[in-house]
Tab-separated table of C-alpha atoms in Angstrom:
chain	number	residue	atom	x	y	z
S	1	MET	CA	0.000	0.000	0.000
S	2	SER	CA	1.275	3.463	-0.787
S	3	GLU	CA	1.448	5.611	2.302
S	4	ASP	CA	-0.304	8.937	2.479
S	5	HIS	CA	0.006	11.357	5.342
S	6	GLU	CA	-2.767	11.259	7.902
S	7	ILE	CA	-5.314	13.992	7.422
S	8	GLU	CA	-7.205	15.230	10.427
S	9	GLU	CA	-10.348	17.078	9.432
S	10	THR	CA	-10.910	19.967	11.755
S	11	GLU	CA	-12.108	22.996	9.807
S	12	THR	CA	-14.910	22.930	7.277
S	13	GLY	CA	-13.283	22.289	3.933
S	14	THR	CA	-13.988	23.929	0.611
S	15	LEU	CA	-14.406	21.902	-2.572
S	16	PRO	CA	-13.372	22.805	-6.144
S	17	LEU	CA	-16.820	24.162	-7.047
S	18	ASP	CA	-17.256	26.303	-3.915
S	19	ALA	CA	-17.020	29.661	-5.707
S	20	TRP	CA	-19.139	28.366	-8.592
S	21	HIS	CA	-21.996	27.506	-6.191
S	22	ARG	CA	-21.798	30.875	-4.472
S	23	GLY	CA	-21.844	32.606	-7.860
S	24	LYS	CA	-25.028	30.685	-8.734
S	25	GLY	CA	-26.692	31.804	-5.496
S	26	GLY	CA	-26.237	28.492	-3.732
S	27	ARG	CA	-27.037	28.499	-0.026
S	28	MET	CA	-24.015	26.857	1.535
S	29	VAL	CA	-24.220	24.572	4.545
S	30	GLU	CA	-21.729	22.338	6.285
S	31	PHE	CA	-22.064	18.745	5.116
S	32	ALA	CA	-19.661	15.827	5.539
S	33	GLY	CA	-16.970	18.293	6.584
S	34	TYR	CA	-17.361	20.617	3.589
S	35	TRP	CA	-19.321	23.655	2.525
S	36	MET	CA	-21.954	22.368	0.134
S	37	PRO	CA	-24.995	23.954	-1.529
S	38	ILE	CA	-28.247	22.849	0.076
S	39	GLN	CA	-30.267	24.714	-2.552
S	40	TYR	CA	-30.170	27.483	-5.157
S	41	GLU	CA	-33.672	28.606	-6.108
S	42	GLY	CA	-35.471	26.157	-3.820
S	43	ILE	CA	-35.589	22.462	-3.015
S	44	VAL	CA	-38.983	21.756	-4.568
S	45	ALA	CA	-38.186	23.673	-7.768
S	46	GLU	CA	-34.862	21.838	-8.131
S	47	HIS	CA	-36.507	18.513	-7.330
S	48	GLU	CA	-39.208	19.019	-9.955
S	49	TRP	CA	-36.694	20.285	-12.516
S	50	THR	CA	-34.614	17.156	-12.042
S	51	ARG	CA	-37.673	14.907	-12.452
S	52	THR	CA	-38.690	16.658	-15.675
S	53	ASN	CA	-35.434	18.011	-17.171
S	54	ALA	CA	-31.949	17.635	-15.694
S	55	GLY	CA	-30.357	18.754	-12.440
S	56	LEU	CA	-26.619	19.186	-12.001
S	57	PHE	CA	-25.411	18.113	-8.557
S	58	ASP	CA	-21.964	18.611	-7.084
S	59	VAL	CA	-21.008	15.472	-5.165
S	60	SER	CA	-17.319	16.242	-4.842
S	61	HIS	CA	-17.491	15.572	-1.103
S	62	MET	CA	-17.685	11.879	-1.926
S	63	GLY	CA	-14.520	9.820	-1.813
S	64	GLN	CA	-13.139	8.828	-5.192
S	65	LEU	CA	-10.640	6.021	-4.829
S	66	MET	CA	-8.643	3.947	-7.284
S	67	VAL	CA	-7.515	0.469	-6.315
S	68	THR	CA	-4.872	-0.886	-8.681
S	69	GLY	CA	-2.683	-3.936	-8.948
S	70	GLU	CA	-2.734	-7.454	-10.382
S	71	LYS	CA	-4.486	-8.696	-7.224
S	72	ALA	CA	-6.906	-5.756	-6.933
S	73	ALA	CA	-10.090	-7.745	-7.633
S	74	GLU	CA	-9.346	-10.624	-5.307
S	75	GLU	CA	-8.231	-8.233	-2.593
S	76	LEU	CA	-11.442	-6.199	-2.907
S	77	GLU	CA	-13.422	-9.422	-2.756
S	78	LYS	CA	-12.065	-9.995	0.752
S	79	LEU	CA	-13.943	-6.880	1.856
S	80	LEU	CA	-16.926	-6.665	-0.507
S	81	PRO	CA	-19.734	-9.259	-0.678
S	82	GLY	CA	-20.163	-8.737	-4.426
S	83	ALA	CA	-18.422	-10.416	-7.351
S	84	ILE	CA	-15.585	-8.147	-8.425
S	85	SER	CA	-13.372	-10.583	-10.327
S	86	THR	CA	-16.172	-11.241	-12.834
S	87	LEU	CA	-17.018	-7.560	-13.212
S	88	LYS	CA	-16.095	-6.687	-16.793
S	89	PRO	CA	-14.142	-3.546	-17.683
S	90	GLY	CA	-16.526	-0.615	-17.927
S	91	ARG	CA	-19.134	-2.227	-15.669
S	92	VAL	CA	-20.309	-0.787	-12.363
S	93	ARG	CA	-21.606	-2.609	-9.302
S	94	TYR	CA	-23.231	-1.417	-6.082
S	95	SER	CA	-21.535	-2.914	-3.050
S	96	LEU	CA	-20.964	-2.620	0.682
S	97	LEU	CA	-18.120	-2.518	3.127
S	98	LEU	CA	-19.025	-4.824	6.000
S	99	SER	CA	-17.608	-5.338	9.471
S	100	GLU	CA	-16.777	-8.780	10.869
S	101	GLU	CA	-20.102	-8.529	12.721
S	102	GLY	CA	-21.930	-8.054	9.418
S	103	GLY	CA	-22.701	-4.381	10.021
S	104	ILE	CA	-22.619	-1.979	7.083
S	105	LEU	CA	-19.560	0.275	7.281
S	106	ASP	CA	-20.459	2.088	4.064
S	107	ASP	CA	-22.107	1.575	0.710
S	108	LEU	CA	-20.260	2.273	-2.502
S	109	MET	CA	-20.068	1.945	-6.258
S	110	VAL	CA	-17.216	-0.014	-7.749
S	111	THR	CA	-16.265	0.220	-11.427
S	112	ASN	CA	-13.830	-1.964	-13.294
S	113	ALA	CA	-11.653	0.864	-14.661
S	114	THR	CA	-8.944	-1.336	-16.119
S	115	PRO	CA	-7.535	0.572	-19.105
S	116	TRP	CA	-7.323	-0.837	-22.627
S	117	ILE	CA	-3.818	-0.358	-23.992
S	118	GLU	CA	-3.848	0.151	-27.755
S	119	GLY	CA	-1.485	-1.982	-29.791
S	120	ASP	CA	1.456	-0.437	-31.570
S	121	GLU	CA	2.125	-1.873	-35.004
S	122	GLU	CA	5.640	-0.467	-35.259
S	123	ALA	CA	6.617	-1.831	-31.907
S	124	GLY	CA	4.827	-5.069	-32.812
S	125	THR	CA	2.568	-5.058	-29.721
S	126	GLU	CA	-1.089	-5.993	-29.696
S	127	GLY	CA	-3.860	-4.245	-27.855
S	128	HIS	CA	-4.366	-5.586	-24.335
S	129	TRP	CA	-5.873	-4.793	-20.957
S	130	GLY	CA	-3.547	-2.825	-18.687
S	131	GLU	CA	-3.027	-3.193	-14.971
S	132	PRO	CA	-6.323	-4.014	-13.230
S	133	ALA	CA	-7.882	-0.870	-11.761
S	134	TYR	CA	-11.078	-0.416	-9.764
S	135	TYR	CA	-12.658	2.987	-9.325
S	136	VAL	CA	-14.553	3.125	-6.039
S	137	VAL	CA	-16.875	5.945	-4.950
S	138	VAL	CA	-17.737	6.059	-1.249
S	139	ASN	CA	-19.770	8.370	0.979
S	140	GLY	CA	-18.215	11.709	1.846
S	141	ALA	CA	-18.840	11.410	5.565
S	142	MET	CA	-17.298	7.922	5.670
S	143	LYS	CA	-14.370	8.281	3.277
S	144	TRP	CA	-11.627	8.724	5.882
S	145	ASP	CA	-12.812	5.643	7.771
S	146	ASP	CA	-13.151	3.730	4.504
S	147	ILE	CA	-9.634	4.630	3.409
S	148	ALA	CA	-8.258	3.529	6.784
S	149	HIS	CA	-10.237	0.264	6.547
S	150	LEU	CA	-9.019	-0.449	3.012
S	151	ARG	CA	-5.421	0.381	3.917
S	152	GLU	CA	-5.607	-1.961	6.877
S	153	PHE	CA	-7.041	-4.943	5.046
S	154	LEU	CA	-5.904	-4.723	1.425
S	155	ASP	CA	-2.675	-6.504	0.593
S	156	ASP	CA	0.467	-4.390	0.294
S	157	GLU	CA	0.773	-5.269	-3.385
S	158	VAL	CA	-2.395	-3.340	-4.072
S	159	THR	CA	-2.209	0.434	-4.392
S	160	LEU	CA	-4.975	2.657	-3.052
S	161	THR	CA	-5.078	6.167	-4.446
S	162	HIS	CA	-7.387	8.825	-3.071
S	163	MET	CA	-8.342	10.968	-6.079
S	164	ASP	CA	-8.713	14.051	-3.951
S	165	GLU	CA	-7.814	16.369	-6.809
S	166	HIS	CA	-10.908	15.323	-8.718
S	167	ALA	CA	-14.359	16.801	-8.496
S	168	LEU	CA	-17.477	14.684	-9.097
S	169	VAL	CA	-20.679	16.033	-10.582
S	170	ALA	CA	-23.939	14.227	-11.304
S	171	LEU	CA	-26.186	15.204	-14.198
S	172	GLN	CA	-29.556	13.634	-13.438
S	173	GLY	CA	-32.937	13.645	-15.107
S	174	PRO	CA	-34.893	12.434	-18.133
S	175	ASN	CA	-33.152	15.036	-20.311
S	176	ALA	CA	-29.649	14.374	-18.983
S	177	ALA	CA	-28.673	12.278	-22.012
S	178	THR	CA	-30.035	14.854	-24.464
S	179	ALA	CA	-28.077	17.637	-22.781
S	180	LEU	CA	-24.879	15.632	-22.388
S	181	ASN	CA	-25.046	14.515	-25.997
S	182	ARG	CA	-25.055	18.133	-27.132
S	183	VAL	CA	-21.919	18.840	-25.099
S	184	MET	CA	-20.139	15.517	-25.695
S	185	ARG	CA	-21.588	14.113	-28.879
S	186	GLY	CA	-21.887	10.361	-28.976
S	187	VAL	CA	-21.090	9.734	-25.321
S	188	PRO	CA	-24.545	8.850	-23.935
S	189	GLU	CA	-25.196	6.198	-26.589
S	190	GLN	CA	-22.049	4.368	-25.517
S	191	LEU	CA	-23.380	3.756	-22.023
S	192	VAL	CA	-26.380	2.131	-20.403
S	193	PHE	CA	-27.225	2.189	-16.687
S	194	MET	CA	-24.293	0.978	-14.568
S	195	GLN	CA	-21.675	1.326	-17.288
S	196	SER	CA	-18.678	3.632	-17.170
S	197	MET	CA	-16.017	4.910	-19.539
S	198	GLU	CA	-13.045	7.200	-19.717
S	199	PHE	CA	-13.591	10.092	-22.081
S	200	GLN	CA	-11.018	12.576	-23.258
S	201	PHE	CA	-12.961	15.811	-23.674
S	202	GLY	CA	-10.406	18.026	-25.370
S	203	GLU	CA	-7.646	18.168	-22.811
S	204	TRP	CA	-9.859	17.045	-19.961
S	205	PRO	CA	-9.606	13.408	-18.943
S	206	LEU	CA	-13.085	12.507	-17.664
S	207	ARG	CA	-14.665	9.365	-16.279
S	208	ILE	CA	-18.333	9.198	-17.140
S	209	THR	CA	-20.637	6.699	-15.449
S	210	ARG	CA	-24.307	6.210	-16.254
S	211	ALA	CA	-25.676	6.031	-12.725
S	212	GLY	CA	-26.864	8.282	-9.955
S	213	TYR	CA	-28.816	8.710	-6.762
S	214	THR	CA	-32.099	10.208	-7.913
S	215	GLY	CA	-33.848	7.276	-9.596
S	216	GLU	CA	-33.551	9.108	-12.910
S	217	ASP	CA	-31.390	8.396	-15.913
S	218	GLY	CA	-28.156	10.318	-15.608
S	219	PHE	CA	-24.410	10.486	-15.495
S	220	GLU	CA	-21.737	10.978	-12.888
S	221	ILE	CA	-18.697	12.754	-14.246
S	222	SER	CA	-15.348	12.656	-12.507
S	223	VAL	CA	-13.244	15.625	-13.576
S	224	PRO	CA	-9.855	17.014	-12.527
S	225	ALA	CA	-10.586	19.814	-10.032
S	226	GLU	CA	-9.105	22.544	-12.237
S	227	TYR	CA	-11.647	21.863	-15.017
S	228	ALA	CA	-14.696	21.386	-12.780
S	229	GLU	CA	-16.030	24.941	-13.069
S	230	ALA	CA	-15.667	25.033	-16.836
S	231	LEU	CA	-17.402	21.651	-17.123
S	232	CYS	CA	-20.325	22.811	-14.992
S	233	ASP	CA	-20.595	25.995	-17.046
S	234	ARG	CA	-20.677	23.929	-20.230
S	235	LEU	CA	-23.397	21.646	-18.867
S	236	CYS	CA	-25.481	24.452	-17.382
S	237	ALA	CA	-25.368	26.303	-20.697
S	238	GLU	CA	-27.752	23.636	-21.987
S	239	ILE	CA	-31.383	24.650	-21.724
S	240	GLU	CA	-32.328	21.420	-19.920
S	241	VAL	CA	-29.747	21.780	-17.139
S	242	ARG	CA	-29.968	23.719	-13.880
S	243	PRO	CA	-27.911	23.331	-10.732
S	244	ALA	CA	-29.561	21.397	-7.909
S	245	GLY	CA	-28.483	21.133	-4.289
S	246	LEU	CA	-28.250	18.597	-1.503
S	247	GLY	CA	-31.834	19.254	-0.427
S	248	ALA	CA	-33.269	18.067	-3.733
S	249	ARG	CA	-30.767	15.214	-3.838
S	250	ASP	CA	-32.168	13.989	-0.530
S	251	SER	CA	-35.843	14.262	-1.481
S	252	LEU	CA	-35.153	12.639	-4.876
S	253	ARG	CA	-33.291	9.674	-3.413
S	254	LEU	CA	-36.003	9.196	-0.774
S	255	GLU	CA	-38.673	9.015	-3.484
S	256	ALA	CA	-36.428	6.564	-5.344
S	257	GLY	CA	-36.262	4.391	-2.201
S	258	LEU	CA	-32.473	4.639	-2.081
S	259	PRO	CA	-31.018	4.354	1.410
S	260	LEU	CA	-28.662	6.983	2.830
S	261	TYR	CA	-25.692	5.841	4.853
S	262	GLY	CA	-25.706	6.966	8.480
S	263	HIS	CA	-29.496	7.113	8.418
S	264	ASP	CA	-31.087	4.140	6.630
S	265	MET	CA	-28.093	1.925	7.278
S	266	THR	CA	-25.328	1.964	9.846
S	267	ASP	CA	-22.732	-0.401	11.251
S	268	ALA	CA	-25.473	-1.710	13.555
S	269	VAL	CA	-27.490	-3.013	10.591
S	270	ASP	CA	-26.735	-5.974	8.327
S	271	PRO	CA	-27.421	-5.949	4.567
S	272	VAL	CA	-30.327	-8.392	4.777
S	273	SER	CA	-32.249	-6.277	7.276
S	274	ALA	CA	-31.379	-3.210	5.200
S	275	ASP	CA	-33.074	-4.874	2.187
S	276	LEU	CA	-29.763	-4.758	0.330
S	277	ALA	CA	-29.325	-8.506	-0.090
S	278	PHE	CA	-29.106	-7.906	-3.858
S	279	ALA	CA	-25.586	-6.604	-3.161
S	280	LEU	CA	-24.619	-10.075	-1.898
S	281	THR	CA	-23.742	-11.843	-5.144
S	282	LYS	CA	-25.394	-15.267	-5.217
S	283	LYS	CA	-22.205	-17.212	-5.782
S	284	ARG	CA	-20.346	-15.352	-3.067
S	285	ARG	CA	-23.108	-16.101	-0.569
S	286	GLU	CA	-22.046	-19.722	-0.996
S	287	THR	CA	-18.286	-19.387	-1.334
S	288	GLY	CA	-17.827	-16.714	1.347
S	289	GLY	CA	-14.355	-15.307	1.786
S	290	TRP	CA	-15.553	-11.773	2.561
S	291	MET	CA	-15.567	-9.868	5.783
S	292	GLY	CA	-18.854	-10.307	7.597
S	293	PHE	CA	-19.716	-13.523	5.720
S	294	GLU	CA	-20.464	-15.618	8.803
S	295	ALA	CA	-22.596	-13.008	10.504
S	296	VAL	CA	-24.538	-12.216	7.334
S	297	SER	CA	-25.007	-15.916	6.525
S	298	ALA	CA	-26.596	-16.391	9.918
S	299	VAL	CA	-29.109	-13.637	9.150
S	300	LEU	CA	-29.802	-15.094	5.702
S	301	GLU	CA	-30.391	-18.438	7.389
S	302	SER	CA	-32.677	-17.281	10.191
S	303	GLY	CA	-34.249	-14.317	8.418
S	304	PRO	CA	-33.887	-10.735	9.634
S	305	LYS	CA	-35.602	-9.602	12.831
S	306	GLU	CA	-36.480	-6.298	11.227
S	307	ARG	CA	-36.513	-4.929	7.727
S	308	ARG	CA	-36.144	-1.639	5.936
S	309	VAL	CA	-39.478	-0.747	4.356
S	310	GLY	CA	-41.222	2.125	2.647
S	311	LEU	CA	-44.000	3.901	4.528
S	312	ALA	CA	-46.791	5.888	2.918
S	313	ILE	CA	-48.223	8.326	5.432
S	314	GLU	CA	-51.780	9.551	5.512
S	315	GLY	CA	-52.385	13.282	5.667
S	316	ARG	CA	-49.848	16.004	5.079
S	317	MET	CA	-47.708	15.931	8.225
S	318	PRO	CA	-44.270	14.437	7.550
S	319	ALA	CA	-42.637	11.945	9.908
S	320	ARG	CA	-38.927	12.502	10.326
S	321	GLU	CA	-35.921	10.389	11.183
S	322	GLY	CA	-36.220	9.025	14.719
S	323	ALA	CA	-40.033	8.902	14.835
S	324	GLU	CA	-41.261	5.669	16.428
S	325	ILE	CA	-43.508	3.243	14.569
S	326	PHE	CA	-46.341	1.447	16.358
S	327	ALA	CA	-48.650	-1.495	15.756
S	328	GLY	CA	-51.393	-0.672	18.229
S	329	GLU	CA	-49.662	0.006	21.537
S	330	ARG	CA	-46.546	-1.928	20.611
S	331	ARG	CA	-43.496	-0.117	19.312
S	332	VAL	CA	-42.373	-2.094	16.267
S	333	GLY	CA	-39.929	0.186	14.506
S	334	ARG	CA	-38.471	3.572	13.762
S	335	VAL	CA	-38.286	5.998	10.864
S	336	THR	CA	-34.791	6.436	9.443
S	337	SER	CA	-35.572	8.919	6.638
S	338	GLY	CA	-38.706	10.896	6.205
S	339	GLY	CA	-39.932	13.920	4.394
S	340	PHE	CA	-42.366	15.316	1.927
S	341	SER	CA	-42.485	13.920	-1.580
S	342	PRO	CA	-42.782	16.800	-4.049
S	343	THR	CA	-43.646	14.363	-6.846
S	344	LEU	CA	-46.469	12.650	-4.929
S	345	GLY	CA	-47.546	15.686	-2.910
S	346	ARG	CA	-47.615	13.764	0.361
S	347	PRO	CA	-45.250	12.608	3.103
S	348	ILE	CA	-43.182	9.464	2.642
S	349	ALA	CA	-40.678	7.697	4.857
S	350	MET	CA	-38.320	4.769	5.132
S	351	GLY	CA	-37.767	2.915	8.331
S	352	TYR	CA	-37.072	-0.357	10.068
S	353	VAL	CA	-40.040	-2.460	11.125
S	354	ALA	CA	-40.120	-5.808	12.941
S	355	THR	CA	-40.395	-8.502	10.255
S	356	GLU	CA	-43.859	-9.657	11.370
S	357	HIS	CA	-45.150	-6.136	10.633
S	358	ALA	CA	-43.076	-5.514	7.510
S	359	ALA	CA	-45.350	-7.107	4.897
S	360	GLU	CA	-46.593	-4.815	2.166
S	361	GLY	CA	-49.962	-3.334	3.050
S	362	THR	CA	-49.520	-3.603	6.823
S	363	GLU	CA	-51.229	-0.712	8.585
S	364	LEU	CA	-49.098	0.952	11.240
S	365	GLU	CA	-48.913	4.254	13.079
S	366	ILE	CA	-46.059	6.697	13.378
S	367	ALA	CA	-45.752	8.896	16.455
S	368	VAL	CA	-45.027	12.508	15.600
S	369	ARG	CA	-45.050	14.856	18.579
S	370	ASN	CA	-48.401	14.150	20.265
S	371	LYS	CA	-50.047	12.598	17.221
S	372	ARG	CA	-50.256	9.141	15.680
S	373	LEU	CA	-50.077	9.268	11.908
S	374	PRO	CA	-51.647	6.326	10.033
S	375	ALA	CA	-49.046	4.762	7.746
S	376	LYS	CA	-48.946	1.782	5.444
S	377	VAL	CA	-46.003	-0.403	4.464
S	378	VAL	CA	-45.457	0.016	0.723
S	379	SER	CA	-42.974	-1.338	-1.776
S	380	LEU	CA	-40.017	0.804	-2.776
S	381	PRO	CA	-39.415	2.922	-4.768
S	382	PHE	CA	-42.173	5.445	-4.129
S	383	VAL	CA	-41.567	6.960	-7.568
S	384	PRO	CA	-40.620	4.510	-10.348
S	385	HIS	CA	-37.010	4.425	-11.447
S	386	ASN	CA	-36.279	5.782	-14.890
S	387	TYR	CA	-32.918	4.188	-15.668
S	388	TYR	CA	-31.731	3.733	-19.237
S	389	ARG	CA	-31.037	0.046	-19.830
S	390	GLY	CA	-30.814	0.179	-23.607
S	391	SER	CA	-33.463	0.231	-26.282
Z	1	MET	CA	-52.583	48.700	14.464
Z	2	ALA	CA	-48.986	48.140	15.497
Z	3	ARG	CA	-46.699	45.441	14.173
Z	4	TYR	CA	-43.972	43.995	16.348
Z	5	PHE	CA	-41.196	41.507	15.592
Z	6	THR	CA	-39.289	38.976	17.669
Z	7	ASP	CA	-35.708	37.809	17.304
Z	8	GLU	CA	-37.224	34.394	16.473
Z	9	HIS	CA	-38.510	35.973	13.234
Z	10	GLU	CA	-42.178	36.179	14.121
Z	11	TRP	CA	-44.407	39.138	13.498
Z	12	ILE	CA	-47.245	40.180	15.794
Z	13	ASP	CA	-50.033	42.508	14.746
Z	14	VAL	CA	-51.719	44.052	17.758
Z	15	GLU	CA	-55.293	45.264	17.475
Z	16	GLY	CA	-56.878	46.050	20.803
Z	17	ASP	CA	-56.517	42.960	22.994
Z	18	THR	CA	-55.872	40.617	20.093
Z	19	ALA	CA	-52.627	39.659	18.419
Z	20	THR	CA	-52.216	38.002	15.014
Z	21	VAL	CA	-49.012	35.995	14.718
Z	22	GLY	CA	-47.033	34.740	11.755
Z	23	ILE	CA	-43.470	34.249	10.619
Z	24	THR	CA	-41.557	36.840	8.665
Z	25	ASP	CA	-40.509	36.871	5.039
Z	26	TYR	CA	-36.925	36.403	6.207
Z	27	ALA	CA	-37.961	33.280	8.164
Z	28	GLN	CA	-39.843	31.672	5.274
Z	29	GLY	CA	-36.857	32.347	3.019
Z	30	GLN	CA	-34.598	30.529	5.436
Z	31	LEU	CA	-37.002	27.601	5.856
Z	32	GLY	CA	-37.613	27.107	2.153
Z	33	ASP	CA	-40.611	25.301	0.703
Z	34	ILE	CA	-43.164	24.795	3.462
Z	35	VAL	CA	-45.239	21.631	3.144
Z	36	PHE	CA	-47.147	21.518	6.423
Z	37	VAL	CA	-47.985	23.782	9.353
Z	38	GLU	CA	-49.144	22.301	12.636
Z	39	LEU	CA	-51.221	24.915	14.411
Z	40	PRO	CA	-52.184	25.065	18.082
Z	41	GLU	CA	-55.635	24.073	19.340
Z	42	VAL	CA	-58.121	26.892	19.560
Z	43	GLY	CA	-58.726	27.553	23.250
Z	44	SER	CA	-55.305	26.416	24.383
Z	45	VAL	CA	-53.345	28.773	26.598
Z	46	ILE	CA	-49.690	29.137	25.754
Z	47	ASP	CA	-46.963	30.878	27.683
Z	48	LYS	CA	-44.503	33.172	26.027
Z	49	GLY	CA	-41.559	31.235	24.610
Z	50	LYS	CA	-43.376	27.877	24.591
Z	51	ASP	CA	-44.046	25.788	21.483
Z	52	ALA	CA	-47.033	27.145	19.616
Z	53	ALA	CA	-46.729	25.747	16.098
Z	54	VAL	CA	-44.494	23.602	13.940
Z	55	VAL	CA	-43.477	24.496	10.414
Z	56	GLU	CA	-42.423	21.604	8.210
Z	57	SER	CA	-40.324	22.344	5.174
Z	58	VAL	CA	-39.268	19.656	2.699
Z	59	LYS	CA	-36.113	19.212	4.710
Z	60	ALA	CA	-36.943	19.705	8.378
Z	61	ALA	CA	-39.406	20.619	11.099
Z	62	SER	CA	-39.021	23.944	12.920
Z	63	ASP	CA	-40.750	25.081	16.087
Z	64	VAL	CA	-42.554	28.364	16.303
Z	65	TYR	CA	-42.700	29.762	19.832
Z	66	ALA	CA	-45.448	31.889	21.290
Z	67	PRO	CA	-44.138	35.460	21.126
Z	68	ILE	CA	-46.358	36.467	24.035
Z	69	SER	CA	-48.583	34.639	26.519
Z	70	GLY	CA	-52.267	34.223	25.782
Z	71	GLU	CA	-55.154	32.059	24.638
Z	72	ILE	CA	-55.409	30.880	21.051
Z	73	MET	CA	-58.610	32.296	19.569
Z	74	GLU	CA	-58.394	31.315	15.931
Z	75	THR	CA	-56.028	29.540	13.556
Z	76	ASN	CA	-55.546	30.061	9.831
Z	77	GLU	CA	-57.445	27.184	8.254
Z	78	ALA	CA	-56.230	28.173	4.787
Z	79	LEU	CA	-52.815	26.765	5.722
Z	80	GLU	CA	-54.253	23.247	5.918
Z	81	ASP	CA	-54.905	23.110	2.192
Z	82	ASP	CA	-52.187	25.476	1.114
Z	83	PRO	CA	-49.212	25.579	3.491
Z	84	ALA	CA	-47.186	27.267	0.753
Z	85	LEU	CA	-49.117	30.463	1.631
Z	86	VAL	CA	-46.417	30.909	4.246
Z	87	ASN	CA	-43.904	31.165	1.398
Z	88	THR	CA	-45.968	33.279	-0.942
Z	89	SER	CA	-47.590	35.637	1.572
Z	90	PRO	CA	-45.798	35.198	4.904
Z	91	GLU	CA	-46.783	38.514	6.421
Z	92	GLU	CA	-50.408	38.618	5.272
Z	93	ASP	CA	-52.415	35.592	4.028
Z	94	GLY	CA	-49.938	33.177	5.594
Z	95	TRP	CA	-50.688	34.183	9.202
Z	96	PHE	CA	-50.661	31.376	11.779
Z	97	PHE	CA	-52.993	32.197	14.650
Z	98	LYS	CA	-54.759	34.900	16.607
Z	99	MET	CA	-54.367	35.042	20.365
Z	100	THR	CA	-55.381	37.140	23.323
Z	101	ILE	CA	-52.748	39.373	24.833
Z	102	GLY	CA	-52.340	38.154	28.387
Z	103	ASP	CA	-49.844	40.758	29.424
Z	104	LYS	CA	-49.306	43.904	27.362
Z	105	GLY	CA	-46.005	44.358	29.139
Z	106	GLU	CA	-44.665	41.435	27.091
Z	107	LEU	CA	-44.902	43.579	23.988
Z	108	GLU	CA	-42.251	45.848	25.374
Z	109	GLY	CA	-38.845	44.890	24.211
Z	110	LEU	CA	-40.127	43.536	20.904
Z	111	MET	CA	-38.759	45.150	17.774
Z	112	ASP	CA	-40.503	47.523	15.422
Z	113	ASP	CA	-40.196	47.275	11.657
Z	114	LYS	CA	-37.024	49.328	11.469
Z	115	ALA	CA	-35.280	47.551	14.330
Z	116	TYR	CA	-36.196	44.155	12.874
Z	117	LYS	CA	-34.842	45.114	9.480
Z	118	SER	CA	-31.478	46.096	10.902
Z	119	PHE	CA	-31.553	42.922	13.048
Z	120	CYS	CA	-31.909	40.823	9.863
Z	121	ASP	CA	-29.207	42.819	8.096
Z	122	SER	CA	-26.851	42.000	10.951
Z	123	LEU	CA	-27.365	38.225	10.545
């Protein structure tokens, strides 16, 4: 492992697009140790714009890591419950970092970013895949812990690079592809949901991934920090694109049923209870060899005691994180994310409910202040996903 | 009619023994899109500084405290169907509740329009 100096976060940091946000009228708040825009013109307006056109989100607080080396895949497989060695170049997978106890340390996206090396006729070499490389994007608030965890457990022959001189922006919405195609002609058609590519845009080396955290079609673009402002200006020059802040990002992901680390999952929750068993690749559930395997297998065997569910709430009063969920007089769960759905025009929530009360359609109550709000267990997402999986 | 302001960004219109209470334009701007307002029960008696209402924006819930002590006489039913009135007309149609003025002395020390404006400018 290459050694980096220890960084102790004390003051609120600024990210490459800080001045750009302020220039656009972004209201800056402290988030994950950085100043980030919570909103520009308003959360609901940005939310609705993203659902109908395209919102541009700065997610540069997230940790962008590159894991390289001949043994990179097998080393990552010691820590991730997903299949990495069979992940083809250019493919993206959602995965989890787990503790020995099976708790979720973080959730992440891992991309096989192994480069294709062109052949050289004069030198007599053929085209071939270069050194295996995996691009990993982790949560901003967890990245320092994640880096420490990876450094501790990955073999020394594997190199972990923190790409802290890169910004990350997400262009999200039904018109994201149309807008991106006008700026970078031909790029969107080369990708479907959960695919990723390097793209040389003039002098800018970009990594473009068709994924996101809104439930919409869209792209995440990793860009060297010095070009981030110019890239955002280029994208926002398109009529479909407007900047959107963390507030809209949160309400969009809640509607899309996507869990948020530190709220809807923590190190006290296993992936089965968190309804993230899809991240446990079938084959690897049998073969094991990943941290947390025994603990998670036990839950798979016995079934989870509680489960993350969606909750549709009657009336207009939202239930927030921490609100207790009742079946009659019995407390059976708690809300972990809750708010108002601009798309549906009513409150929605996610929470953990004892398995015997977690079936779809179960009628429950949520305690908010001195009231009991009628709520029903519903399937997630609240608003259908609109991913592009090819025509 | 006199209008007073608190440092919690409420406005209070005083007419005789009755006060109409709402939150200021500055407050609604800070809260953002308001999706629900929980109003106090008519007939309840609330002491100055105690919870009187809750304003829910997309993002969070915020308490509104009673600016003075008194009995709630009427609440703004229009906010039930259209809580966004607090955003669009915070200091008129988006009023929260009317209350009796238990102690006129409590009005002393509240800000007038000019003082409130310079208070906001200083934030």
